[in-house]
Amino acid sequence: MLTAVSLGMPEPPAPVLAPRRRSRKIHVGSVAVGGDAPVSVQSMCTTKTTDIGATLQQIAELTAAGCDIVRVAVPSQDDADALPAIASRSPLPIVADIHFQPRYVFQAIDAGCAGVRVNPGNIRKFDDKVGEIARAASDAGVALRIGVNAGSLDRRLLEKYGRATPEAMVESAVWEASLFEDVGFHDFAISVKHHDPVVMIQTYRLLAERGDWPLHLGVTEAGPAFQGTIKSSVAFGVLLAEGIGDTIRVSLSAPPIEEVRVGLQVLESLNLRQRRLEIVSCPSCGRAQVDVYTLAEQVTEGLQGLKVPLRVAVMGCVVNGPGEARDADLGVASGNGKGQIFVKGKVVRTVPESEIVPTLLSEANRLAEGMAPSDDAGVEVVTA
Protein backbone atom coordinates (compact mmCIF):
# COMPACT_ATOMS: atom_id res chain seq x y z
CA MET A 1 0.00 0.00 0.00
CA LEU A 2 1.36 3.41 -0.94
CA THR A 3 2.03 5.93 1.80
CA ALA A 4 0.17 9.26 1.58
CA VAL A 5 2.59 12.16 1.37
CA SER A 6 1.67 15.81 1.87
CA LEU A 7 2.45 18.07 -1.09
CA GLY A 8 3.34 20.85 1.36
CA MET A 9 3.19 24.63 0.90
CA PRO A 10 3.74 26.32 -2.48
CA GLU A 11 7.39 27.01 -3.20
CA PRO A 12 8.61 30.64 -3.29
CA PRO A 13 9.29 32.28 -6.67
CA ALA A 14 12.44 30.97 -8.32
CA PRO A 15 15.42 33.37 -8.29
CA VAL A 16 16.65 35.04 -11.47
CA LEU A 17 20.16 36.21 -12.30
CA ALA A 18 19.33 39.89 -12.90
CA PRO A 19 16.31 42.19 -12.90
CA ARG A 20 14.65 42.71 -16.26
CA ARG A 21 15.72 45.80 -18.19
CA ARG A 22 13.03 48.47 -18.07
CA SER A 23 11.31 48.56 -21.45
CA ARG A 24 8.01 49.99 -22.51
CA LYS A 25 5.11 47.60 -23.01
CA ILE A 26 3.39 46.99 -26.31
CA HIS A 27 0.71 44.49 -27.29
CA VAL A 28 0.87 42.04 -30.16
CA GLY A 29 -2.75 41.08 -30.20
CA SER A 30 -3.49 39.50 -26.83
CA VAL A 31 0.20 39.06 -25.94
CA ALA A 32 1.98 41.81 -24.00
CA VAL A 33 5.62 42.35 -24.91
CA GLY A 34 7.99 44.35 -22.73
CA GLY A 35 7.45 46.06 -19.41
CA ASP A 36 6.53 43.54 -16.73
CA ALA A 37 5.18 40.98 -19.22
CA PRO A 38 6.80 37.54 -19.30
CA VAL A 39 9.35 36.93 -22.03
CA SER A 40 7.34 35.49 -24.92
CA VAL A 41 8.34 32.81 -27.40
CA GLN A 42 7.84 33.24 -31.12
CA SER A 43 8.26 31.08 -34.18
CA MET A 44 7.60 31.32 -37.91
CA CYS A 45 5.56 29.07 -40.14
CA THR A 46 7.48 27.10 -42.76
CA THR A 47 4.35 26.52 -44.85
CA LYS A 48 3.42 28.56 -47.88
CA THR A 49 1.12 31.27 -46.58
CA THR A 50 -1.08 30.74 -49.62
CA ASP A 51 -1.80 27.23 -48.31
CA ILE A 52 -4.20 28.40 -45.65
CA GLY A 53 -5.09 24.95 -44.34
CA ALA A 54 -1.48 23.82 -43.92
CA THR A 55 -0.54 27.12 -42.30
CA LEU A 56 -3.39 26.94 -39.80
CA GLN A 57 -2.48 23.31 -39.02
CA GLN A 58 1.11 24.30 -38.27
CA ILE A 59 -0.10 27.20 -36.13
CA ALA A 60 -2.27 24.73 -34.15
CA GLU A 61 0.81 22.55 -33.56
CA LEU A 62 2.83 25.57 -32.44
CA THR A 63 0.02 26.59 -30.10
CA ALA A 64 0.04 23.15 -28.49
CA ALA A 65 3.82 23.37 -28.08
CA GLY A 66 3.54 26.62 -26.09
CA CYS A 67 4.26 29.25 -28.75
CA ASP A 68 2.98 32.74 -27.96
CA ILE A 69 3.26 34.61 -31.27
CA VAL A 70 3.65 33.27 -34.81
CA ARG A 71 4.99 34.94 -37.94
CA VAL A 72 4.00 34.15 -41.53
CA ALA A 73 5.90 35.09 -44.69
CA VAL A 74 4.34 37.50 -47.15
CA PRO A 75 6.61 37.53 -50.22
CA SER A 76 3.82 37.79 -52.82
CA GLN A 77 0.41 39.24 -53.51
CA ASP A 78 -1.17 35.81 -53.16
CA ASP A 79 0.33 35.51 -49.66
CA ALA A 80 -1.04 38.92 -48.72
CA ASP A 81 -4.46 37.88 -49.99
CA ALA A 82 -4.41 34.84 -47.67
CA LEU A 83 -3.82 36.88 -44.52
CA PRO A 84 -7.46 37.69 -43.62
CA ALA A 85 -8.41 34.00 -43.49
CA ILE A 86 -5.35 33.09 -41.42
CA ALA A 87 -5.55 36.04 -39.01
CA SER A 88 -9.24 35.47 -38.32
CA ARG A 89 -8.86 31.75 -37.57
CA SER A 90 -5.50 31.60 -35.80
CA PRO A 91 -5.47 30.96 -32.03
CA LEU A 92 -2.16 32.89 -31.87
CA PRO A 93 -1.46 36.52 -32.78
CA ILE A 94 -0.27 36.64 -36.39
CA VAL A 95 2.70 38.79 -37.40
CA ALA A 96 3.11 39.37 -41.13
CA ASP A 97 6.72 39.29 -42.32
CA ILE A 98 7.17 41.99 -44.98
CA HIS A 99 10.12 42.62 -47.25
CA PHE A 100 10.51 44.69 -50.42
CA GLN A 101 6.87 45.71 -50.96
CA PRO A 102 5.46 48.35 -48.59
CA ARG A 103 1.95 47.84 -49.93
CA TYR A 104 1.84 44.47 -48.20
CA VAL A 105 2.27 46.27 -44.87
CA PHE A 106 -1.03 48.03 -45.38
CA GLN A 107 -2.71 44.83 -46.55
CA ALA A 108 -1.50 43.00 -43.44
CA ILE A 109 -2.90 45.73 -41.22
CA ASP A 110 -6.23 45.67 -43.04
CA ALA A 111 -6.27 41.85 -42.83
CA GLY A 112 -6.39 41.89 -39.04
CA CYS A 113 -2.83 40.82 -38.32
CA ALA A 114 -1.74 41.58 -34.76
CA GLY A 115 1.68 42.77 -35.87
CA VAL A 116 3.86 43.47 -38.87
CA ARG A 117 7.59 42.89 -39.12
CA VAL A 118 9.28 45.36 -41.45
CA ASN A 119 12.88 45.27 -42.62
CA PRO A 120 13.94 48.82 -43.54
CA GLY A 121 17.04 47.56 -45.34
CA ASN A 122 14.89 45.57 -47.78
CA ILE A 123 12.17 48.13 -48.51
CA ARG A 124 13.11 50.76 -51.04
CA LYS A 125 12.50 54.30 -49.81
CA PHE A 126 11.05 52.84 -46.60
CA ASP A 127 11.68 56.05 -44.67
CA ASP A 128 9.27 57.89 -46.95
CA LYS A 129 6.48 55.51 -45.92
CA VAL A 130 6.98 55.71 -42.15
CA GLY A 131 4.30 58.31 -41.48
CA GLU A 132 1.70 56.51 -43.53
CA ILE A 133 2.55 53.12 -41.99
CA ALA A 134 2.43 54.58 -38.48
CA ARG A 135 -1.01 56.10 -39.04
CA ALA A 136 -2.44 52.89 -40.42
CA ALA A 137 -0.97 50.77 -37.62
CA SER A 138 -2.07 53.19 -34.93
CA ASP A 139 -5.64 53.35 -36.24
CA ALA A 140 -5.86 49.55 -36.30
CA GLY A 141 -4.06 48.94 -32.99
CA VAL A 142 -1.35 46.94 -34.73
CA ALA A 143 2.18 46.63 -33.35
CA LEU A 144 5.27 46.73 -35.54
CA ARG A 145 8.72 45.17 -35.30
CA ILE A 146 11.64 47.00 -36.84
CA GLY A 147 13.77 44.06 -37.91
CA VAL A 148 17.36 44.92 -38.71
CA ASN A 149 19.37 42.00 -40.11
CA ALA A 150 23.10 41.81 -40.73
CA GLY A 151 22.46 40.30 -44.15
CA SER A 152 20.18 43.08 -45.36
CA LEU A 153 21.60 46.22 -43.81
CA ASP A 154 21.02 49.50 -45.59
CA ARG A 155 23.66 50.10 -48.28
CA ARG A 156 24.55 53.51 -46.84
CA LEU A 157 25.48 51.99 -43.49
CA LEU A 158 27.51 49.24 -45.10
CA GLU A 159 29.48 51.89 -46.96
CA LYS A 160 30.00 53.85 -43.75
CA TYR A 161 31.10 50.94 -41.54
CA GLY A 162 32.44 48.51 -44.12
CA ARG A 163 30.38 45.61 -42.77
CA ALA A 164 27.48 44.82 -40.44
CA THR A 165 29.13 45.83 -37.18
CA PRO A 166 27.18 46.21 -33.93
CA GLU A 167 27.47 49.99 -34.32
CA ALA A 168 26.08 49.85 -37.86
CA MET A 169 23.06 47.78 -36.92
CA VAL A 170 22.31 49.88 -33.86
CA GLU A 171 22.54 53.07 -35.91
CA SER A 172 20.03 51.62 -38.38
CA ALA A 173 17.62 50.58 -35.62
CA VAL A 174 17.84 53.86 -33.70
CA TRP A 175 17.33 55.88 -36.88
CA GLU A 176 14.22 53.96 -37.89
CA ALA A 177 12.88 54.12 -34.33
CA SER A 178 13.30 57.89 -34.30
CA LEU A 179 11.30 58.24 -37.51
CA PHE A 180 8.33 56.43 -35.99
CA GLU A 181 8.62 58.28 -32.71
CA ASP A 182 8.80 61.63 -34.50
CA VAL A 183 5.30 60.99 -35.83
CA GLY A 184 4.05 59.87 -32.41
CA PHE A 185 4.10 56.10 -32.95
CA HIS A 186 5.61 54.03 -30.14
CA ASP A 187 4.00 50.59 -30.46
CA PHE A 188 6.98 48.77 -31.87
CA ALA A 189 9.72 46.39 -30.86
CA ILE A 190 13.19 46.17 -32.36
CA SER A 191 15.40 43.28 -33.37
CA VAL A 192 19.04 43.50 -34.50
CA LYS A 193 19.91 39.98 -35.57
CA HIS A 194 23.30 38.59 -36.56
CA HIS A 195 24.46 35.04 -37.30
CA ASP A 196 27.45 35.39 -34.96
CA PRO A 197 26.34 35.09 -31.30
CA VAL A 198 29.20 37.33 -30.07
CA VAL A 199 28.32 40.13 -32.50
CA MET A 200 24.64 39.65 -31.74
CA ILE A 201 25.25 39.99 -27.99
CA GLN A 202 27.35 43.13 -28.49
CA THR A 203 24.67 44.64 -30.70
CA TYR A 204 21.80 44.09 -28.29
CA ARG A 205 23.85 45.42 -25.39
CA LEU A 206 24.50 48.64 -27.30
CA LEU A 207 20.87 48.94 -28.35
CA ALA A 208 19.59 48.32 -24.82
CA GLU A 209 21.51 51.38 -23.66
CA ARG A 210 20.00 53.67 -26.30
CA GLY A 211 16.32 53.49 -25.45
CA ASP A 212 13.47 51.70 -23.71
CA TRP A 213 12.17 49.83 -26.75
CA PRO A 214 11.05 46.22 -26.20
CA LEU A 215 13.66 43.96 -27.78
CA HIS A 216 13.07 40.84 -29.84
CA LEU A 217 16.10 38.54 -29.51
CA GLY A 218 17.32 36.30 -32.28
CA VAL A 219 20.43 34.78 -33.80
CA THR A 220 19.56 34.87 -37.47
CA GLU A 221 20.48 31.98 -39.74
CA ALA A 222 21.63 30.05 -36.67
CA GLY A 223 21.91 26.81 -38.63
CA PRO A 224 20.74 23.18 -38.29
CA ALA A 225 19.05 22.02 -35.10
CA PHE A 226 22.13 21.11 -33.06
CA GLN A 227 24.32 24.06 -34.05
CA GLY A 228 21.46 26.53 -34.00
CA THR A 229 20.31 25.40 -30.58
CA ILE A 230 23.78 25.92 -29.14
CA LYS A 231 24.29 29.34 -30.76
CA SER A 232 20.86 30.61 -29.79
CA SER A 233 21.03 29.23 -26.25
CA VAL A 234 24.43 30.82 -25.65
CA ALA A 235 23.36 34.23 -26.97
CA PHE A 236 19.97 34.23 -25.27
CA GLY A 237 21.45 32.95 -22.03
CA VAL A 238 23.95 35.80 -21.84
CA LEU A 239 21.45 38.55 -22.66
CA LEU A 240 18.49 37.23 -20.66
CA ALA A 241 20.77 36.68 -17.67
CA GLU A 242 21.58 40.39 -17.90
CA GLY A 243 17.87 41.27 -18.06
CA ILE A 244 17.93 42.11 -21.78
CA GLY A 245 15.18 40.71 -23.99
CA ASP A 246 11.38 40.77 -24.06
CA THR A 247 10.51 38.20 -26.71
CA ILE A 248 12.61 35.55 -28.45
CA ARG A 249 12.70 33.43 -31.58
CA VAL A 250 15.11 30.52 -31.99
CA SER A 251 15.91 30.36 -35.72
CA LEU A 252 16.62 26.77 -36.72
CA SER A 253 16.85 24.85 -39.97
CA ALA A 254 14.33 22.49 -38.40
CA PRO A 255 10.56 22.23 -37.88
CA PRO A 256 9.28 25.34 -36.07
CA ILE A 257 7.96 23.29 -33.17
CA GLU A 258 11.62 22.59 -32.31
CA GLU A 259 12.25 26.34 -32.15
CA VAL A 260 9.50 26.68 -29.56
CA ARG A 261 10.79 23.78 -27.48
CA VAL A 262 14.29 25.23 -27.37
CA GLY A 263 13.00 28.71 -26.59
CA LEU A 264 10.86 27.51 -23.72
CA GLN A 265 13.69 25.42 -22.36
CA VAL A 266 16.00 28.45 -22.35
CA LEU A 267 13.45 30.51 -20.43
CA GLU A 268 12.77 27.73 -17.95
CA SER A 269 16.48 27.19 -17.37
CA LEU A 270 16.81 30.85 -16.37
CA ASN A 271 13.63 30.76 -14.23
CA LEU A 272 11.94 33.17 -16.64
CA ARG A 273 9.13 30.66 -17.17
CA GLN A 274 7.58 28.27 -14.71
CA ARG A 275 9.28 24.93 -15.17
CA ARG A 276 7.12 22.28 -16.77
CA LEU A 277 7.30 18.55 -16.28
CA GLU A 278 11.02 17.87 -15.79
CA ILE A 279 12.66 14.48 -16.17
CA VAL A 280 16.04 14.31 -14.41
CA SER A 281 18.00 11.21 -15.40
CA CYS A 282 21.61 10.18 -15.04
CA PRO A 283 23.71 9.68 -18.20
CA SER A 284 24.49 6.17 -16.97
CA CYS A 285 27.94 4.74 -16.42
CA GLY A 286 29.65 1.54 -15.33
CA ARG A 287 28.01 1.84 -11.90
CA ALA A 288 24.47 1.50 -13.29
CA GLN A 289 22.72 -1.69 -12.29
CA VAL A 290 19.54 -1.13 -14.30
CA ASP A 291 18.84 -0.02 -17.88
CA VAL A 292 18.64 3.73 -17.23
CA TYR A 293 18.35 4.69 -20.90
CA THR A 294 15.24 2.61 -21.44
CA LEU A 295 13.69 3.62 -18.12
CA ALA A 296 14.17 7.34 -18.83
CA GLU A 297 12.76 7.03 -22.37
CA GLN A 298 9.72 5.10 -21.18
CA VAL A 299 8.98 7.53 -18.35
CA THR A 300 9.38 10.51 -20.68
CA GLU A 301 7.05 8.99 -23.24
CA GLY A 302 4.51 7.97 -20.62
CA LEU A 303 4.32 11.47 -19.11
CA GLN A 304 4.20 13.50 -22.35
CA GLY A 305 0.61 14.59 -21.75
CA LEU A 306 1.12 15.75 -18.17
CA LYS A 307 0.76 19.53 -17.86
CA VAL A 308 2.09 20.22 -14.39
CA PRO A 309 5.44 21.48 -13.03
CA LEU A 310 6.50 18.09 -11.70
CA ARG A 311 10.15 17.01 -11.27
CA VAL A 312 10.75 13.28 -11.79
CA ALA A 313 14.18 11.72 -11.21
CA VAL A 314 15.17 8.45 -12.87
CA MET A 315 18.51 7.40 -11.39
CA GLY A 316 20.55 4.28 -12.03
CA CYS A 317 22.93 3.75 -9.13
CA VAL A 318 23.45 4.33 -5.41
CA VAL A 319 26.02 7.15 -5.74
CA ASN A 320 23.76 10.08 -6.67
CA GLY A 321 20.50 8.21 -7.04
CA PRO A 322 18.99 8.51 -3.53
CA GLY A 323 19.91 12.18 -3.23
CA GLU A 324 18.47 13.15 -6.61
CA ALA A 325 15.35 11.03 -6.11
CA ARG A 326 14.82 12.48 -2.63
CA ASP A 327 15.17 16.04 -3.97
CA ALA A 328 12.59 15.53 -6.73
CA ASP A 329 8.81 15.51 -6.41
CA LEU A 330 8.93 11.90 -7.53
CA GLY A 331 11.87 9.65 -8.25
CA VAL A 332 13.46 6.26 -8.34
CA ALA A 333 16.89 5.26 -7.02
CA SER A 334 17.78 2.01 -8.76
CA GLY A 335 20.21 -0.79 -7.98
CA ASN A 336 20.48 -4.58 -8.22
CA GLY A 337 17.53 -4.82 -10.58
CA LYS A 338 15.09 -2.98 -8.35
CA GLY A 339 14.22 0.59 -7.40
CA GLN A 340 13.20 2.59 -4.36
CA ILE A 341 10.33 4.94 -5.22
CA PHE A 342 10.54 8.35 -3.54
CA VAL A 343 7.62 10.79 -3.25
CA LYS A 344 8.45 14.22 -1.87
CA GLY A 345 11.62 12.92 -0.27
CA LYS A 346 10.18 9.81 1.34
CA VAL A 347 10.47 6.19 0.24
CA VAL A 348 6.98 4.84 -0.42
CA ARG A 349 7.90 1.39 -1.77
CA THR A 350 10.57 -0.77 -3.39
CA VAL A 351 9.73 -2.46 -6.69
CA PRO A 352 11.50 -4.75 -9.17
CA GLU A 353 12.91 -3.14 -12.31
CA SER A 354 9.97 -4.36 -14.39
CA GLU A 355 7.57 -2.35 -12.21
CA ILE A 356 9.55 0.90 -11.98
CA VAL A 357 7.95 2.60 -14.98
CA PRO A 358 4.31 1.69 -14.21
CA THR A 359 4.79 2.75 -10.60
CA LEU A 360 6.33 6.10 -11.53
CA LEU A 361 3.59 6.81 -14.07
CA SER A 362 0.89 5.95 -11.55
CA GLU A 363 2.45 8.11 -8.85
CA ALA A 364 3.04 10.99 -11.28
CA ASN A 365 -0.61 11.04 -12.29
CA ARG A 366 -1.69 10.86 -8.66
CA LEU A 367 0.51 13.83 -7.74
CA ALA A 368 -0.61 15.77 -10.83
CA GLU A 369 -4.21 15.66 -9.66
CA GLY A 370 -3.25 17.91 -6.75
CA MET A 371 -1.15 20.36 -8.78
CA ALA A 372 -2.10 23.33 -10.96
CA PRO A 373 -1.26 22.91 -14.65
CA SER A 374 1.74 24.80 -15.99
CA ASP A 375 1.11 27.47 -18.64
CA ASP A 376 3.02 25.39 -21.20
CA ALA A 377 2.60 21.76 -22.08
CA GLY A 378 5.60 19.57 -22.63
CA VAL A 379 8.39 17.65 -20.98
CA GLU A 380 11.80 18.97 -20.02
CA VAL A 381 14.47 16.30 -19.98
CA VAL A 382 17.69 16.83 -18.01
CA THR A 383 20.53 14.35 -17.66
CA ALA A 384 22.43 14.49 -14.42
XYZ file of C-alpha atoms in Angstrom:
384
model
C 0.000 0.000 0.000
C 1.359 3.409 -0.941
C 2.034 5.935 1.799
C 0.165 9.258 1.576
C 2.588 12.162 1.370
C 1.670 15.811 1.868
C 2.448 18.075 -1.086
C 3.345 20.849 1.363
C 3.187 24.630 0.904
C 3.737 26.320 -2.485
C 7.385 27.011 -3.203
C 8.609 30.643 -3.295
C 9.286 32.284 -6.672
C 12.436 30.970 -8.317
C 15.415 33.369 -8.285
C 16.647 35.044 -11.472
C 20.164 36.212 -12.295
C 19.327 39.886 -12.900
C 16.308 42.193 -12.896
C 14.651 42.713 -16.262
C 15.723 45.800 -18.185
C 13.033 48.470 -18.070
C 11.307 48.563 -21.447
C 8.009 49.989 -22.507
C 5.113 47.600 -23.011
C 3.388 46.985 -26.308
C 0.712 44.486 -27.287
C 0.875 42.041 -30.161
C -2.750 41.076 -30.196
C -3.488 39.504 -26.827
C 0.198 39.063 -25.936
C 1.975 41.808 -23.998
C 5.620 42.347 -24.909
C 7.989 44.348 -22.730
C 7.449 46.060 -19.413
C 6.534 43.543 -16.731
C 5.176 40.982 -19.219
C 6.801 37.538 -19.300
C 9.355 36.931 -22.030
C 7.343 35.495 -24.921
C 8.341 32.808 -27.401
C 7.838 33.236 -31.120
C 8.260 31.078 -34.182
C 7.598 31.324 -37.910
C 5.560 29.067 -40.137
C 7.475 27.097 -42.755
C 4.354 26.516 -44.854
C 3.422 28.557 -47.881
C 1.120 31.272 -46.579
C -1.081 30.738 -49.621
C -1.798 27.229 -48.310
C -4.199 28.403 -45.651
C -5.086 24.948 -44.345
C -1.479 23.824 -43.918
C -0.544 27.120 -42.302
C -3.386 26.937 -39.797
C -2.481 23.312 -39.021
C 1.108 24.305 -38.272
C -0.103 27.196 -36.133
C -2.265 24.733 -34.155
C 0.807 22.552 -33.559
C 2.827 25.568 -32.441
C 0.022 26.592 -30.097
C 0.041 23.148 -28.489
C 3.822 23.368 -28.078
C 3.545 26.620 -26.093
C 4.259 29.245 -28.748
C 2.976 32.745 -27.962
C 3.262 34.608 -31.274
C 3.648 33.271 -34.812
C 4.985 34.937 -37.940
C 4.002 34.146 -41.527
C 5.897 35.090 -44.688
C 4.337 37.503 -47.153
C 6.610 37.530 -50.223
C 3.822 37.786 -52.823
C 0.406 39.243 -53.508
C -1.171 35.805 -53.161
C 0.327 35.513 -49.657
C -1.042 38.921 -48.720
C -4.458 37.879 -49.993
C -4.413 34.841 -47.674
C -3.817 36.880 -44.522
C -7.461 37.690 -43.623
C -8.410 33.997 -43.485
C -5.348 33.091 -41.415
C -5.551 36.038 -39.010
C -9.239 35.469 -38.317
C -8.855 31.750 -37.568
C -5.504 31.598 -35.798
C -5.468 30.963 -32.028
C -2.158 32.886 -31.871
C -1.459 36.518 -32.778
C -0.267 36.645 -36.393
C 2.698 38.788 -37.402
C 3.114 39.366 -41.131
C 6.718 39.291 -42.321
C 7.167 41.989 -44.978
C 10.122 42.621 -47.254
C 10.514 44.695 -50.417
C 6.867 45.708 -50.961
C 5.464 48.352 -48.589
C 1.948 47.844 -49.935
C 1.844 44.471 -48.200
C 2.274 46.272 -44.873
C -1.033 48.032 -45.379
C -2.714 44.834 -46.552
C -1.500 43.003 -43.444
C -2.897 45.731 -41.222
C -6.232 45.670 -43.036
C -6.270 41.848 -42.833
C -6.388 41.893 -39.038
C -2.829 40.818 -38.321
C -1.744 41.579 -34.757
C 1.677 42.770 -35.874
C 3.860 43.472 -38.869
C 7.590 42.890 -39.121
C 9.275 45.362 -41.455
C 12.884 45.271 -42.617
C 13.935 48.818 -43.538
C 17.037 47.557 -45.338
C 14.894 45.571 -47.782
C 12.168 48.125 -48.512
C 13.108 50.762 -51.041
C 12.504 54.299 -49.808
C 11.045 52.842 -46.600
C 11.678 56.045 -44.670
C 9.273 57.889 -46.954
C 6.480 55.510 -45.916
C 6.978 55.708 -42.145
C 4.297 58.313 -41.484
C 1.701 56.513 -43.534
C 2.546 53.119 -41.990
C 2.432 54.582 -38.475
C -1.010 56.102 -39.041
C -2.439 52.888 -40.422
C -0.971 50.769 -37.622
C -2.072 53.192 -34.926
C -5.644 53.351 -36.242
C -5.863 49.554 -36.296
C -4.061 48.940 -32.986
C -1.348 46.938 -34.734
C 2.179 46.635 -33.355
C 5.274 46.732 -35.537
C 8.718 45.175 -35.302
C 11.637 46.995 -36.836
C 13.767 44.058 -37.910
C 17.359 44.921 -38.708
C 19.375 42.003 -40.106
C 23.099 41.812 -40.733
C 22.460 40.302 -44.147
C 20.180 43.082 -45.361
C 21.600 46.216 -43.811
C 21.019 49.502 -45.593
C 23.662 50.097 -48.275
C 24.554 53.510 -46.841
C 25.480 51.993 -43.493
C 27.507 49.238 -45.101
C 29.476 51.891 -46.959
C 29.998 53.853 -43.751
C 31.104 50.944 -41.535
C 32.439 48.509 -44.121
C 30.382 45.607 -42.773
C 27.483 44.816 -40.442
C 29.131 45.835 -37.181
C 27.185 46.211 -33.933
C 27.475 49.991 -34.321
C 26.082 49.852 -37.860
C 23.061 47.778 -36.916
C 22.313 49.878 -33.859
C 22.538 53.069 -35.911
C 20.034 51.616 -38.376
C 17.624 50.581 -35.624
C 17.838 53.861 -33.705
C 17.331 55.878 -36.878
C 14.222 53.964 -37.892
C 12.878 54.118 -34.334
C 13.303 57.887 -34.302
C 11.297 58.238 -37.515
C 8.326 56.432 -35.989
C 8.623 58.281 -32.710
C 8.800 61.629 -34.501
C 5.299 60.986 -35.830
C 4.052 59.872 -32.406
C 4.097 56.100 -32.949
C 5.611 54.027 -30.142
C 4.001 50.592 -30.459
C 6.984 48.775 -31.871
C 9.723 46.393 -30.860
C 13.193 46.174 -32.365
C 15.403 43.278 -33.365
C 19.042 43.502 -34.501
C 19.912 39.977 -35.572
C 23.298 38.593 -36.561
C 24.458 35.044 -37.299
C 27.448 35.386 -34.955
C 26.341 35.093 -31.297
C 29.197 37.326 -30.067
C 28.325 40.131 -32.504
C 24.637 39.654 -31.744
C 25.251 39.994 -27.992
C 27.346 43.126 -28.485
C 24.669 44.643 -30.704
C 21.800 44.091 -28.289
C 23.848 45.419 -25.388
C 24.496 48.636 -27.297
C 20.871 48.941 -28.351
C 19.587 48.325 -24.817
C 21.515 51.381 -23.665
C 19.999 53.667 -26.300
C 16.322 53.486 -25.449
C 13.466 51.698 -23.714
C 12.168 49.825 -26.753
C 11.047 46.223 -26.197
C 13.661 43.959 -27.782
C 13.070 40.836 -29.842
C 16.095 38.541 -29.509
C 17.321 36.303 -32.285
C 20.432 34.781 -33.796
C 19.561 34.874 -37.470
C 20.485 31.978 -39.743
C 21.635 30.048 -36.673
C 21.913 26.805 -38.625
C 20.741 23.177 -38.292
C 19.054 22.018 -35.100
C 22.132 21.107 -33.058
C 24.320 24.055 -34.052
C 21.456 26.529 -34.002
C 20.310 25.396 -30.583
C 23.782 25.919 -29.139
C 24.294 29.336 -30.761
C 20.856 30.614 -29.788
C 21.033 29.230 -26.250
C 24.432 30.823 -25.648
C 23.363 34.226 -26.974
C 19.970 34.229 -25.270
C 21.455 32.948 -22.026
C 23.954 35.799 -21.840
C 21.446 38.546 -22.664
C 18.494 37.233 -20.663
C 20.768 36.676 -17.669
C 21.579 40.393 -17.903
C 17.866 41.268 -18.059
C 17.928 42.108 -21.782
C 15.180 40.705 -23.987
C 11.380 40.768 -24.058
C 10.513 38.201 -26.712
C 12.607 35.554 -28.453
C 12.697 33.431 -31.580
C 15.109 30.524 -31.987
C 15.913 30.357 -35.716
C 16.625 26.774 -36.722
C 16.845 24.849 -39.968
C 14.330 22.487 -38.403
C 10.559 22.226 -37.882
C 9.283 25.341 -36.073
C 7.964 23.287 -33.168
C 11.623 22.591 -32.308
C 12.255 26.344 -32.145
C 9.504 26.680 -29.563
C 10.786 23.780 -27.476
C 14.291 25.226 -27.371
C 13.002 28.713 -26.585
C 10.860 27.507 -23.724
C 13.693 25.418 -22.363
C 16.000 28.454 -22.353
C 13.455 30.512 -20.434
C 12.769 27.726 -17.953
C 16.477 27.186 -17.369
C 16.809 30.848 -16.375
C 13.633 30.756 -14.231
C 11.935 33.168 -16.636
C 9.129 30.662 -17.171
C 7.578 28.266 -14.713
C 9.276 24.926 -15.170
C 7.124 22.282 -16.772
C 7.303 18.551 -16.283
C 11.023 17.870 -15.791
C 12.660 14.478 -16.169
C 16.043 14.310 -14.411
C 17.996 11.213 -15.403
C 21.608 10.177 -15.045
C 23.706 9.679 -18.197
C 24.491 6.173 -16.971
C 27.943 4.737 -16.419
C 29.652 1.544 -15.328
C 28.013 1.844 -11.896
C 24.474 1.495 -13.292
C 22.723 -1.689 -12.290
C 19.539 -1.128 -14.297
C 18.837 -0.017 -17.883
C 18.638 3.731 -17.233
C 18.353 4.688 -20.905
C 15.242 2.613 -21.441
C 13.688 3.624 -18.120
C 14.170 7.339 -18.832
C 12.757 7.030 -22.365
C 9.716 5.101 -21.177
C 8.977 7.531 -18.346
C 9.384 10.512 -20.680
C 7.046 8.987 -23.243
C 4.511 7.974 -20.622
C 4.316 11.475 -19.112
C 4.197 13.495 -22.351
C 0.610 14.594 -21.755
C 1.122 15.755 -18.166
C 0.762 19.531 -17.861
C 2.093 20.216 -14.388
C 5.442 21.476 -13.031
C 6.502 18.086 -11.704
C 10.148 17.010 -11.267
C 10.746 13.284 -11.793
C 14.178 11.722 -11.212
C 15.173 8.447 -12.868
C 18.506 7.398 -11.391
C 20.548 4.284 -12.033
C 22.927 3.749 -9.125
C 23.448 4.330 -5.412
C 26.023 7.147 -5.736
C 23.761 10.081 -6.672
C 20.499 8.212 -7.035
C 18.994 8.506 -3.533
C 19.914 12.181 -3.227
C 18.469 13.151 -6.612
C 15.350 11.034 -6.114
C 14.825 12.477 -2.635
C 15.170 16.043 -3.970
C 12.590 15.529 -6.731
C 8.807 15.508 -6.414
C 8.934 11.899 -7.533
C 11.869 9.650 -8.252
C 13.464 6.262 -8.341
C 16.887 5.262 -7.020
C 17.781 2.015 -8.759
C 20.206 -0.788 -7.980
C 20.480 -4.577 -8.220
C 17.531 -4.818 -10.577
C 15.087 -2.975 -8.348
C 14.217 0.585 -7.397
C 13.204 2.589 -4.361
C 10.330 4.945 -5.216
C 10.536 8.353 -3.537
C 7.618 10.791 -3.255
C 8.453 14.218 -1.874
C 11.621 12.918 -0.274
C 10.178 9.812 1.340
C 10.470 6.188 0.245
C 6.980 4.836 -0.422
C 7.903 1.394 -1.771
C 10.568 -0.771 -3.390
C 9.727 -2.463 -6.688
C 11.501 -4.747 -9.174
C 12.914 -3.136 -12.314
C 9.967 -4.365 -14.390
C 7.568 -2.352 -12.208
C 9.554 0.904 -11.978
C 7.955 2.602 -14.985
C 4.311 1.685 -14.210
C 4.789 2.749 -10.599
C 6.334 6.096 -11.534
C 3.592 6.808 -14.066
C 0.887 5.950 -11.554
C 2.450 8.114 -8.854
C 3.042 10.994 -11.277
C -0.608 11.044 -12.286
C -1.686 10.865 -8.658
C 0.506 13.829 -7.743
C -0.613 15.765 -10.826
C -4.212 15.662 -9.657
C -3.255 17.913 -6.748
C -1.154 20.357 -8.776
C -2.096 23.331 -10.960
C -1.264 22.910 -14.651
C 1.738 24.801 -15.993
C 1.106 27.465 -18.643
C 3.024 25.389 -21.197
C 2.600 21.756 -22.083
C 5.604 19.566 -22.626
C 8.385 17.653 -20.982
C 11.805 18.970 -20.017
C 14.467 16.296 -19.981
C 17.693 16.833 -18.012
C 20.529 14.348 -17.663
C 22.430 14.489 -14.415
